[in-house]
């Protein structure tokens, strides 16, 4: 009798994480028996770079093709940022096909030279390619290989930027079709999984390039903190992200409810009553102001811009407008000037997108 090799405990844990992430996607074991898997089982895509995290994720996910619980394919995004990127993508695709994933697709993207920085530009191009692949294939979910270490790095970067609760919550385990099953696994775990399956992962040289802030956090900052504070810094940052994520979800729910109860609309502008805003605690008030700015076509305002908008509620000095970004400004409606049809609307903050051809409000300084 031939003994089957015992499943590596870390590989078993990885399978469990994938199953938990796909509870709403996977069919019951054996549900597709008697029917072609292509016809009966939902498709799950793995976003794969060829690195240890995404290769390990692919190896864990493909297990669920047994019994027709799902089909598992992969998308390899070639950013074209290195001379050998095409060869790296082909090699990753070959390993994925060898694991049994199908379909396996390589998508080459062009990373725009914009003012957002190379990492952000590459991320934008990558998600555009993944969105298109999921849409065209009808995939039920897209799996991403981010680990606990990635989450810890994200939290530290957010702290360095002075970010708010949502940013410090790091990457969500689930957003739309995207799932991150490995957020509580260590990077070393994914390397062990690759070794167990005989995979040869690619190690991106940019991960150790000190030109990138994330690379410096990975190779210098986190090791230094571990040395000075003792082991366990990365898991502690991961726990903080989970706690802050719960807090952010609750605050966003409360602020959405408050915003829905306060907002009025007039000719494309959004009006929020000053009295209602003053009754809100600062954490909710700033979120409500941001929601109004975003609804009229702006971007998420900075903390400093939101504080400037709050000064309008003090009714001292200028009535605005305060610029919130994305051509959106907010001003205090002065006495005797109407925004809402049919009568005065004094007592509101007015959010307006100053698109070309739109006359901005006058700068009234006193009422």
Short mmCIF file of N, CA and C in Angstrom, two decimals, residues 75 99 226 267 289 334 357:
data_model
loop_
_atom_site.label_atom_id
_atom_site.label_comp_id
_atom_site.label_asym_id
_atom_site.label_seq_id
_atom_site.Cartn_x
_atom_site.Cartn_y
_atom_site.Cartn_z
N UNK A 75 -5.22 35.11 -13.36
CA UNK A 75 -4.82 36.24 -14.20
C UNK A 75 -3.44 36.69 -13.74
N UNK A 99 -0.39 23.46 -11.92
CA UNK A 99 -1.17 23.17 -10.72
C UNK A 99 -2.59 22.73 -11.04
N UNK A 226 10.96 45.16 15.45
CA UNK A 226 11.04 43.84 16.08
C UNK A 226 12.28 43.74 16.98
N UNK A 267 -30.58 71.94 -7.61
CA UNK A 267 -29.89 72.25 -8.85
C UNK A 267 -28.48 71.69 -8.94
N UNK A 289 -19.53 65.77 6.07
CA UNK A 289 -19.02 66.79 5.15
C UNK A 289 -18.33 66.13 3.96
N UNK A 334 -25.66 82.83 2.83
CA UNK A 334 -25.87 84.05 3.61
C UNK A 334 -27.34 84.45 3.58
N UNK A 357 -17.80 76.76 -16.66
CA UNK A 357 -19.07 77.33 -17.07
C UNK A 357 -20.04 77.53 -15.93
#
